[in-house]
mmCIF file of C-alpha atoms in Angstrom:
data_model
loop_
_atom_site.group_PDB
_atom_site.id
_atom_site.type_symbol
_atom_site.label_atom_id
_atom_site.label_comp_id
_atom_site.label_asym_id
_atom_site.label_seq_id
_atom_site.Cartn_x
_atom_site.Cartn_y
_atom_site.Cartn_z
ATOM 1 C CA UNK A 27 184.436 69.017 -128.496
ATOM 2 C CA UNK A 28 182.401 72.443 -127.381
ATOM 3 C CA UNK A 29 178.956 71.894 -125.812
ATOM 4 C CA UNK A 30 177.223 73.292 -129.853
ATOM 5 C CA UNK A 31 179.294 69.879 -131.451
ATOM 6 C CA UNK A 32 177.639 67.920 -128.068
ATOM 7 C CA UNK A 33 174.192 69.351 -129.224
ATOM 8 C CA UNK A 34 174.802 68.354 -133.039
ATOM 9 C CA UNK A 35 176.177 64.857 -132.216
ATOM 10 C CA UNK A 36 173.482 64.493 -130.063
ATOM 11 C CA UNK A 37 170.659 65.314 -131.817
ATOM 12 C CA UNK A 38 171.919 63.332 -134.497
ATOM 13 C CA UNK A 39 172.188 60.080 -132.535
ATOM 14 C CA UNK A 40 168.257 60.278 -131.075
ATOM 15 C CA UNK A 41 167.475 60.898 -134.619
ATOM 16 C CA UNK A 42 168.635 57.874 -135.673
ATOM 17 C CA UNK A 43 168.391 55.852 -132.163
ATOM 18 C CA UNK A 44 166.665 57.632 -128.863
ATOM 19 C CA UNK A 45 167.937 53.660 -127.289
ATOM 20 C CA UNK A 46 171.433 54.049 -128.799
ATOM 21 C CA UNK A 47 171.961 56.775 -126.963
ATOM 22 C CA UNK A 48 171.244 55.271 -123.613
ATOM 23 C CA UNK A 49 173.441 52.332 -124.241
ATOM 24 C CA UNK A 50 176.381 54.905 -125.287
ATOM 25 C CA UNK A 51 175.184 56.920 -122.528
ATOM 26 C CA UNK A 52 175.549 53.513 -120.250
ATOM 27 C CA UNK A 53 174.404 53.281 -116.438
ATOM 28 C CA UNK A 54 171.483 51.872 -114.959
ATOM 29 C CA UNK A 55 168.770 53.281 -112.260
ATOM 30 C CA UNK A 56 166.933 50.783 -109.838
ATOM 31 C CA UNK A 57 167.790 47.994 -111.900
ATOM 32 C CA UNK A 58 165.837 48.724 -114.908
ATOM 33 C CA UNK A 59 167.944 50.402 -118.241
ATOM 34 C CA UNK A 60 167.228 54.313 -118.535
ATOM 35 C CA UNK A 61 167.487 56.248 -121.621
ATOM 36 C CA UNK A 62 170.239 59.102 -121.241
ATOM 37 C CA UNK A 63 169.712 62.171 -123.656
ATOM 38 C CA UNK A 64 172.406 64.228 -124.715
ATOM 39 C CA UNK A 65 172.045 68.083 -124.528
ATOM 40 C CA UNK A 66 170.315 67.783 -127.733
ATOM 41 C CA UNK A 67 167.987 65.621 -127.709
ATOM 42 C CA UNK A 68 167.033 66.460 -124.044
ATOM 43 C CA UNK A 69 166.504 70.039 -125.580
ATOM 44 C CA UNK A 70 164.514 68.875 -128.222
ATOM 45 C CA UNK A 71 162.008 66.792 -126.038
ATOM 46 C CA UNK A 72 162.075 69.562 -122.837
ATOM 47 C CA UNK A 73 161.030 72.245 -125.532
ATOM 48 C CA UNK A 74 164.305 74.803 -124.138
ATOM 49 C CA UNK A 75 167.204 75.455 -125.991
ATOM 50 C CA UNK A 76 170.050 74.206 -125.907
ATOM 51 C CA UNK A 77 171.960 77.775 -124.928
ATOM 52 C CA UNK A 78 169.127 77.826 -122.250
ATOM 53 C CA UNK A 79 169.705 74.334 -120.546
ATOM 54 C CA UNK A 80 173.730 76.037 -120.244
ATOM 55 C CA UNK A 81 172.516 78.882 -118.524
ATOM 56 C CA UNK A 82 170.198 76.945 -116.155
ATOM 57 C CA UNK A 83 172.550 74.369 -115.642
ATOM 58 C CA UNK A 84 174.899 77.453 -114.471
ATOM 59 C CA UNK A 85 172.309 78.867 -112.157
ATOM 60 C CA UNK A 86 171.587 75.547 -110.209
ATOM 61 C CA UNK A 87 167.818 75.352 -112.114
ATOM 62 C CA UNK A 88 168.672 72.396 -113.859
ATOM 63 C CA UNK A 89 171.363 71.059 -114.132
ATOM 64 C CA UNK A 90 172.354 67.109 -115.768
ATOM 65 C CA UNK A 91 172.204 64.170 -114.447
ATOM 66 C CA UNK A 92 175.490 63.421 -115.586
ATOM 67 C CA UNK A 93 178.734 64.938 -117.193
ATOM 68 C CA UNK A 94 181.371 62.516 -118.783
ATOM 69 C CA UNK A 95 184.794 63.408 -117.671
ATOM 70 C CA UNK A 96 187.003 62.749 -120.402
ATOM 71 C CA UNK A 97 184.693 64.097 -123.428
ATOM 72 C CA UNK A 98 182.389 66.816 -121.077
ATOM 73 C CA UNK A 99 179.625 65.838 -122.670
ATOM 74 C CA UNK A 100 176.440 66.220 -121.084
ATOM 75 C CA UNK A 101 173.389 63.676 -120.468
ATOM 76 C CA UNK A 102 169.986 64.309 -118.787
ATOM 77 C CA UNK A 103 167.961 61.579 -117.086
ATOM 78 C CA UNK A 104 164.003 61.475 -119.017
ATOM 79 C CA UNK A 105 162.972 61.629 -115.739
ATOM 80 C CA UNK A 106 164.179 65.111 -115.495
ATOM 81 C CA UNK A 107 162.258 66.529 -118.843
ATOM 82 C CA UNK A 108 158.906 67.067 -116.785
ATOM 83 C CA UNK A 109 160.975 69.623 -114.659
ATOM 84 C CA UNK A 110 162.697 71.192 -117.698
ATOM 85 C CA UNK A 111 158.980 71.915 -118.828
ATOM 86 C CA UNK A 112 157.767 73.765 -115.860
ATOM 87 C CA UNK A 113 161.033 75.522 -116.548
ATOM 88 C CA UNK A 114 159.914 76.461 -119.669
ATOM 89 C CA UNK A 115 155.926 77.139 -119.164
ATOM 90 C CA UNK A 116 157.490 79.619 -116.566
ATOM 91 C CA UNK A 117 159.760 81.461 -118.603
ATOM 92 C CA UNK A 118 156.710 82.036 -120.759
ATOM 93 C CA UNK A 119 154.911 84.166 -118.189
ATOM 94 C CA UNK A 120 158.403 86.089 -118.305
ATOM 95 C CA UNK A 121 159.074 84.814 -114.904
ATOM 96 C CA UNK A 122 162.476 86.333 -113.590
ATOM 97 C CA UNK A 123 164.891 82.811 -113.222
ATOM 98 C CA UNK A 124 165.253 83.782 -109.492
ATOM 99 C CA UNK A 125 161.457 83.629 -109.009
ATOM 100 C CA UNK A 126 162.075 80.333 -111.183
ATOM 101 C CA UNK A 127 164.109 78.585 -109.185
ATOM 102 C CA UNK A 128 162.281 79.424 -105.554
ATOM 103 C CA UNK A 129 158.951 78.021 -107.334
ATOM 104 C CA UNK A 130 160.830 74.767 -108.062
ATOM 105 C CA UNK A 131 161.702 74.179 -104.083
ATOM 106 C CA UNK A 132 158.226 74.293 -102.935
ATOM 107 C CA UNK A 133 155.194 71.272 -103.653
ATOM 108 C CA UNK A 134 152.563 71.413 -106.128
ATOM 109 C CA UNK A 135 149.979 73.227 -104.242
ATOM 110 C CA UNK A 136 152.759 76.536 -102.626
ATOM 111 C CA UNK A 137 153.991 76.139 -106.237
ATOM 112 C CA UNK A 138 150.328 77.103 -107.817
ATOM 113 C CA UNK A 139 149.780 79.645 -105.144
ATOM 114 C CA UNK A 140 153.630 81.379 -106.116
ATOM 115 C CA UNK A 141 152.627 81.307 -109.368
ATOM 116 C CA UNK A 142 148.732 82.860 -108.958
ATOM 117 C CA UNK A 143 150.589 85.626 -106.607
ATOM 118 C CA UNK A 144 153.305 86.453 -109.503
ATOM 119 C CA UNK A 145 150.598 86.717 -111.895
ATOM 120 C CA UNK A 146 148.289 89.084 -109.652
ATOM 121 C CA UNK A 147 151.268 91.465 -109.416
ATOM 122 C CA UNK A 148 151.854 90.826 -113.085
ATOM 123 C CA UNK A 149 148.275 91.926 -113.386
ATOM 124 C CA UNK A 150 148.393 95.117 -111.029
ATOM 125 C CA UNK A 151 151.289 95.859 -113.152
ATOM 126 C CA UNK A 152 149.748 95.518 -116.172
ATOM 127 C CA UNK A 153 146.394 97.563 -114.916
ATOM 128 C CA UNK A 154 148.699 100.516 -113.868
ATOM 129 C CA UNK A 155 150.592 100.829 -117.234
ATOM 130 C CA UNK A 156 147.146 100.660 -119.405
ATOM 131 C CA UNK A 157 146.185 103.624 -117.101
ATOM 132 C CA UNK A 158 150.046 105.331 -117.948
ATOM 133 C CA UNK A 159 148.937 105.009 -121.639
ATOM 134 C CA UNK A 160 145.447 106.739 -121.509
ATOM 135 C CA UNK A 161 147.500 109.614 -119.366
ATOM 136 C CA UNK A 162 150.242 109.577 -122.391
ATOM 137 C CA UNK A 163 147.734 109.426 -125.139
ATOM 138 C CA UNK A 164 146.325 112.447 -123.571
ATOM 139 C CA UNK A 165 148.940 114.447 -122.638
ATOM 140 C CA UNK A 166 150.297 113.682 -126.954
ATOM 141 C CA UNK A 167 147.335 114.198 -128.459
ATOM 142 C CA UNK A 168 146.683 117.673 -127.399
ATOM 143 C CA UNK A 169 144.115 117.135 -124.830
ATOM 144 C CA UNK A 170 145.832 117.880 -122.030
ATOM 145 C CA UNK A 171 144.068 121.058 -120.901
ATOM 146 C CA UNK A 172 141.173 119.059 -120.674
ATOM 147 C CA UNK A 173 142.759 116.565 -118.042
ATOM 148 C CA UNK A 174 143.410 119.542 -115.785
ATOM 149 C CA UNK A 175 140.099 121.686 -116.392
ATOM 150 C CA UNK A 176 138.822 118.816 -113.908
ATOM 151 C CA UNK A 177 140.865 119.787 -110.488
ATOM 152 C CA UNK A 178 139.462 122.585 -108.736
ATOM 153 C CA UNK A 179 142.392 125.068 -107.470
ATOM 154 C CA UNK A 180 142.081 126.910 -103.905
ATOM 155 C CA UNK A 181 144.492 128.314 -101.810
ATOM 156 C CA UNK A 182 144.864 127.977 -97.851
ATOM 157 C CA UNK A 183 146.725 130.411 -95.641
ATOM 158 C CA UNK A 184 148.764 127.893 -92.909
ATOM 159 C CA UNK A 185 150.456 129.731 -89.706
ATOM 160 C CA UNK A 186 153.418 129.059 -88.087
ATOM 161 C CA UNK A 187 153.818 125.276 -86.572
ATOM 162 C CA UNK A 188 156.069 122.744 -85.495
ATOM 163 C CA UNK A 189 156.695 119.460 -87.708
ATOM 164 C CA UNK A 190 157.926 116.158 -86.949
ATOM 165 C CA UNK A 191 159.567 115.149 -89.786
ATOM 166 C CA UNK A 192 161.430 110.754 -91.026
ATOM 167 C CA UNK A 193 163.150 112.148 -94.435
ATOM 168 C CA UNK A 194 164.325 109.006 -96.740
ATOM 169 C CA UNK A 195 165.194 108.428 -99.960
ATOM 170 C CA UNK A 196 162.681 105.764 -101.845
ATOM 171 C CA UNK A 197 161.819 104.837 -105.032
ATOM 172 C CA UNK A 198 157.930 104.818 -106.628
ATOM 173 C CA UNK A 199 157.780 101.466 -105.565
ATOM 174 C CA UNK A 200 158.477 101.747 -102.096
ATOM 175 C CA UNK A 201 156.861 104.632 -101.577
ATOM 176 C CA UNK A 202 153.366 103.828 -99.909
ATOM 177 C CA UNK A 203 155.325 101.161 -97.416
ATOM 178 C CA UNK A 204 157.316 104.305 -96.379
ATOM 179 C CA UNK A 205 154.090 106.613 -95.556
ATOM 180 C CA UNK A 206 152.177 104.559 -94.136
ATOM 181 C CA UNK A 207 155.270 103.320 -91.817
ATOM 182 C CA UNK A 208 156.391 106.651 -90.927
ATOM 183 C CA UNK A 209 153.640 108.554 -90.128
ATOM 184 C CA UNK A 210 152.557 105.932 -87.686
ATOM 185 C CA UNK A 211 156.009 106.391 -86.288
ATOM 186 C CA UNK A 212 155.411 110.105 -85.990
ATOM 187 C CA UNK A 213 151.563 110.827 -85.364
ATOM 188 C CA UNK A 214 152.887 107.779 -81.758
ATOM 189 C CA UNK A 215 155.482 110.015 -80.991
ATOM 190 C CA UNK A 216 153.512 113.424 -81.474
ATOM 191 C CA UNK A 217 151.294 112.076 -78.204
ATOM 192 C CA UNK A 218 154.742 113.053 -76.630
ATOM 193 C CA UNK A 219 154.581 115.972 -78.337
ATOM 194 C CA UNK A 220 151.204 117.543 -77.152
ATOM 195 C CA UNK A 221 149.265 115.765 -79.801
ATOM 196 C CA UNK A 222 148.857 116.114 -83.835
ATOM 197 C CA UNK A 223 147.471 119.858 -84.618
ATOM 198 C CA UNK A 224 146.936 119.651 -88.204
ATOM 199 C CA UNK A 225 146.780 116.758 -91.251
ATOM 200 C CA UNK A 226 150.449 114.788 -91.763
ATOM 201 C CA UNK A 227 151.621 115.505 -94.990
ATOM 202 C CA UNK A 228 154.249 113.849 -96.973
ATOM 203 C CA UNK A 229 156.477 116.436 -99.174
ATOM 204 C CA UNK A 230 158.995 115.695 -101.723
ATOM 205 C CA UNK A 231 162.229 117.658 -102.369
ATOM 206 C CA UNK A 232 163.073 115.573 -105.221
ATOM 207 C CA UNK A 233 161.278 113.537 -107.623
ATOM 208 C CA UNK A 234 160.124 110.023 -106.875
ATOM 209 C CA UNK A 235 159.972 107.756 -109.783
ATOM 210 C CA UNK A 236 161.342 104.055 -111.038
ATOM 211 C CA UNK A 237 164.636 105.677 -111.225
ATOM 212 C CA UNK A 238 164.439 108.789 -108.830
ATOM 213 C CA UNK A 239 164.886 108.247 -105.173
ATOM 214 C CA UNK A 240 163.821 111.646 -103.815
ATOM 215 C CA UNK A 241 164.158 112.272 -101.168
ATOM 216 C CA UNK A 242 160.495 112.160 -99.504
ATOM 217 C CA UNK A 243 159.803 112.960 -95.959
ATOM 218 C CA UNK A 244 156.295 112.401 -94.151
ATOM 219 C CA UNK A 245 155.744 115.274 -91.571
ATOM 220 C CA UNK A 246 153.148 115.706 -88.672
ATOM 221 C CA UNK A 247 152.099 118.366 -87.154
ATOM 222 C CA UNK A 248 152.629 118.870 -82.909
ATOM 223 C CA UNK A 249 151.712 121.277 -80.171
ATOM 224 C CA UNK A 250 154.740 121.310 -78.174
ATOM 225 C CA UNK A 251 157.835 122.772 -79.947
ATOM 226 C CA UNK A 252 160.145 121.761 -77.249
ATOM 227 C CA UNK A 253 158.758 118.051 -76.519
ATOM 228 C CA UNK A 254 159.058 118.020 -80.251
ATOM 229 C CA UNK A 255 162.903 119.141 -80.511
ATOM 230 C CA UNK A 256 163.541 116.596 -77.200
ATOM 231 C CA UNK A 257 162.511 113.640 -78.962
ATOM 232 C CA UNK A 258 164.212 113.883 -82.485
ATOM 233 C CA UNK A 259 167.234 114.680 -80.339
ATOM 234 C CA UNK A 260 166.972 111.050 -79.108
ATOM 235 C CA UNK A 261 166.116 109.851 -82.670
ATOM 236 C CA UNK A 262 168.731 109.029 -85.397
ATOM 237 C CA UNK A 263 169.929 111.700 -88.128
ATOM 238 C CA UNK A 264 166.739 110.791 -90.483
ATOM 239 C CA UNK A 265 164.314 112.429 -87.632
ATOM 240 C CA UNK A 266 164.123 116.118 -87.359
ATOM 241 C CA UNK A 267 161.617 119.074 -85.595
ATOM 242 C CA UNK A 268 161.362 121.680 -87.358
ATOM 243 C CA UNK A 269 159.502 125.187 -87.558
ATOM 244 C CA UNK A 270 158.074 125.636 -90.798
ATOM 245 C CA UNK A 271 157.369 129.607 -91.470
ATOM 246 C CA UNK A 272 153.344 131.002 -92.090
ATOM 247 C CA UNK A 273 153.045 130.461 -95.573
ATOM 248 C CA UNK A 274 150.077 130.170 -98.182
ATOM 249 C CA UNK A 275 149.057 126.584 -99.827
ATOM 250 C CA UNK A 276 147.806 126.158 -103.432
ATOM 251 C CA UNK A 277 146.110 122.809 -103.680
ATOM 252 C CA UNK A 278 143.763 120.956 -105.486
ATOM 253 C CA UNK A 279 141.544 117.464 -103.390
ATOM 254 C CA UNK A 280 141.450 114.516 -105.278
ATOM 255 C CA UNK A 281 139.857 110.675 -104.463
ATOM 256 C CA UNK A 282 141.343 107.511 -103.646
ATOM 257 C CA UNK A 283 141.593 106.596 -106.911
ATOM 258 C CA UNK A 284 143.248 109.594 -108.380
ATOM 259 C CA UNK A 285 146.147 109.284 -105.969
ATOM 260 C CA UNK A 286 147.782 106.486 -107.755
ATOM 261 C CA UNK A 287 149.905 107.187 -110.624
ATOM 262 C CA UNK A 288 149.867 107.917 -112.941
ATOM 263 C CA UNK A 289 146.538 110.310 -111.986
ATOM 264 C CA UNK A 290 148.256 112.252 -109.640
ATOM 265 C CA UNK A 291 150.328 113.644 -112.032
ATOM 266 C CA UNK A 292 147.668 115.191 -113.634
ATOM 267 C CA UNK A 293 146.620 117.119 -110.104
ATOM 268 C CA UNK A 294 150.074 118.108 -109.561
ATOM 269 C CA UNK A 295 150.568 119.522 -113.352
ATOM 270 C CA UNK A 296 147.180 121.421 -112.858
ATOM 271 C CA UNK A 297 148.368 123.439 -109.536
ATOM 272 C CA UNK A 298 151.467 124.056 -111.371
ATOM 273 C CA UNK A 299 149.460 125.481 -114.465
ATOM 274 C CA UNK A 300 146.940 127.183 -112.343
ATOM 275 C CA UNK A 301 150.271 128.793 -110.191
ATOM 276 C CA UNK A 302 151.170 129.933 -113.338
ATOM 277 C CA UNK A 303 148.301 131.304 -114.836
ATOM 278 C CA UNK A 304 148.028 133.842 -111.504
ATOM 279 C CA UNK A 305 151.687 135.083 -111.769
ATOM 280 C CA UNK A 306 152.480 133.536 -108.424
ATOM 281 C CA UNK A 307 155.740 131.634 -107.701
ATOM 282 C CA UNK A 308 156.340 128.082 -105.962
ATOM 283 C CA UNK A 309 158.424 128.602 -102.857
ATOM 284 C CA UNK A 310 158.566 125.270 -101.631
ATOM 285 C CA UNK A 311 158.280 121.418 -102.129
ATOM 286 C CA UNK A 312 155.152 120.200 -103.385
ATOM 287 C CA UNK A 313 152.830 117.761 -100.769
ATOM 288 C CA UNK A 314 150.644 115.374 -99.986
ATOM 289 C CA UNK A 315 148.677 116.399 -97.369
ATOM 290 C CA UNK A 316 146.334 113.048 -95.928
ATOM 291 C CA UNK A 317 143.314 114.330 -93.919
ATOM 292 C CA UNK A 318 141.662 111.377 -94.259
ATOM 293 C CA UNK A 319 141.652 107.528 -92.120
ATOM 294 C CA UNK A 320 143.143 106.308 -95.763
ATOM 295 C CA UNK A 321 142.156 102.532 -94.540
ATOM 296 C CA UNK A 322 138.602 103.578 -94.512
ATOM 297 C CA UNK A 323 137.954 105.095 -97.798
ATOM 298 C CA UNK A 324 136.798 104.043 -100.608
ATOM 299 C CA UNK A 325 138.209 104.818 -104.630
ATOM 300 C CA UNK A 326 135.462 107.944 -104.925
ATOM 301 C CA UNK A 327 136.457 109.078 -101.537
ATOM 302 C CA UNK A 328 137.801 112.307 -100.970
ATOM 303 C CA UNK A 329 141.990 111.340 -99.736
ATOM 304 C CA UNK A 330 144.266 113.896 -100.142
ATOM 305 C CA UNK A 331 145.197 117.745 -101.237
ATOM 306 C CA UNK A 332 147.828 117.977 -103.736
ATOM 307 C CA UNK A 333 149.486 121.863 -102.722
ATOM 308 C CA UNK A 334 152.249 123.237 -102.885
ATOM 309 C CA UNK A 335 153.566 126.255 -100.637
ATOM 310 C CA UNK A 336 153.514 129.526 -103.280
ATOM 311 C CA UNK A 337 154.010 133.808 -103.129
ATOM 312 C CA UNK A 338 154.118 137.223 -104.907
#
């Protein structure tokens, strides 16, 4: 008999009997009879399906108390039907089963903090895609000269300089853990290097999305070309010194705020449209470049130009 005829049959028994099923069920627990439910009626009574006890049962969630040999039938303890609801009031939040089944190792009160930190991120989540929407709704309904009318456009000429550059490949997600890591790598090692000379920047030579892993790499400025060149020597194959070339820098300065996405697409498509506008050509990766203590601003606060390198 297949687990769907174990479901029917049992079903139909606590229809008729919840007790006949725990005598056909048989077995006792601490000396006092215990009703056994079949995958059916435990179903029924946990508020999960049937197909979803399987699956948890398969995972190690939850999993039944007992499994006959001979017919394979399964039985579940009513002890075991408060767990199956958590179970089930989780999977409502669209809880991933791995986050599940870490919530159900810990007590009560690390369980209700888990949960309160799943549903911040949930939150964040949710704040950052409202903010994708009004972007979208803007960009389709034919407004979208009016996003970038608000970025002012100036250019910068920048001479000649040495760059410590960390290049990796990272996805949106990962991406501030990678900046914030890295430059503090580089701006240390630049005190080897007679000391930062100009703002770190991050630039990207490929997209970074959800899907697109770049690569980024966050770069610092230094004094010292050759203290520069000795130390990435000693550093692994993801290091580098560099001399980047005079070249001129279209940018526009946005806050805090409009850093996070999906604002800053906005900044970058408005240097690209101004570039455009004044015949000019990109002739390089587009940047980040982070003047600012970024711990110490606030969201209105001036953070960061978005340029990138353009000529004739």
């Amino acid at each position: 008999m297949t687990d769907h005829d174990d479901e029917q049959d049992g079903t139909r028994a606590d229809e008729h009997d919840g007790k006949r099923v725990g005598r056909r069920a048989g077995g006792r627990d601490g000396g006092r009879d215990e009703e056994w439910l079949t995958i059916g009626a435990f179903a029924s009574r946990s508020r999960l399906s049937a197909k979803a006890l399987r699956l948890y049962d398969r995972l190690g969630l939850l999993s039944p108390a007992r499994v006959d040999p001979d017919s394979g039938y399964r039985f579940y303890r009513t002890a075991q039907i408060e767990r199956a609801r958590l179970v089930a009031l989780l999977r409502q939040l669209d809880m991933p089963l791995a986050t599940v089944k870490e919530i159900l190792t810990l007590d009560d009160a690390r369980a209700a903090e888990a949960v309160e930190m799943y549903w911040a991120d949930v939150e964040e989540r949710f704040a950052a895609q409202r903010t994708l929407v009004h972007f979208l709704r803007g960009r389709l309904s034919g407004r979208r000269h009016e996003m970038y009318e608000k970025f002012e456009i100036h250019t910068v000429e920048v001479p000649e300089r040495t760059v410590l550059g960390e290049s990796r490949h990272v996805l949106a997600p990962e991406l501030p853990a990678f900046i914030g890591e890295s430059l503090g790598r580089l701006e240390k090692a630049a005190q080897e290097c007679g000391g930062v000379v100009a703002a770190p920047f991050v630039a990207y030579h490929s997209e970074v999305t959800q899907e697109s892993d770049g690569p980024a790499e966050s770069c610092v400025p230094v004094a010292d070309t050759a203290a520069a060149r000795a130390w990435a020597g000693r550093q692994g194959p993801a290091i580098t010194a560099r001399t980047e070339p005079a070249h001129r820098l279209a940018y526009t300065r946005v806050t805090k705020a409009q850093v996070a996405y999906p604002q800053i697409l906005a900044a970058y498509e408005a240097v690209e449209r101004w570039v455009e506008e004044q015949g000019l050509t990109i002739t390089g990766p587009c940047r980040e470049v982070y003047f600012a203590n970024w711990e110490g601003l606030g969201p209105d606060d001036e953070a960061c130009d978005i340029a990138y390198p353009v000529g004739p």
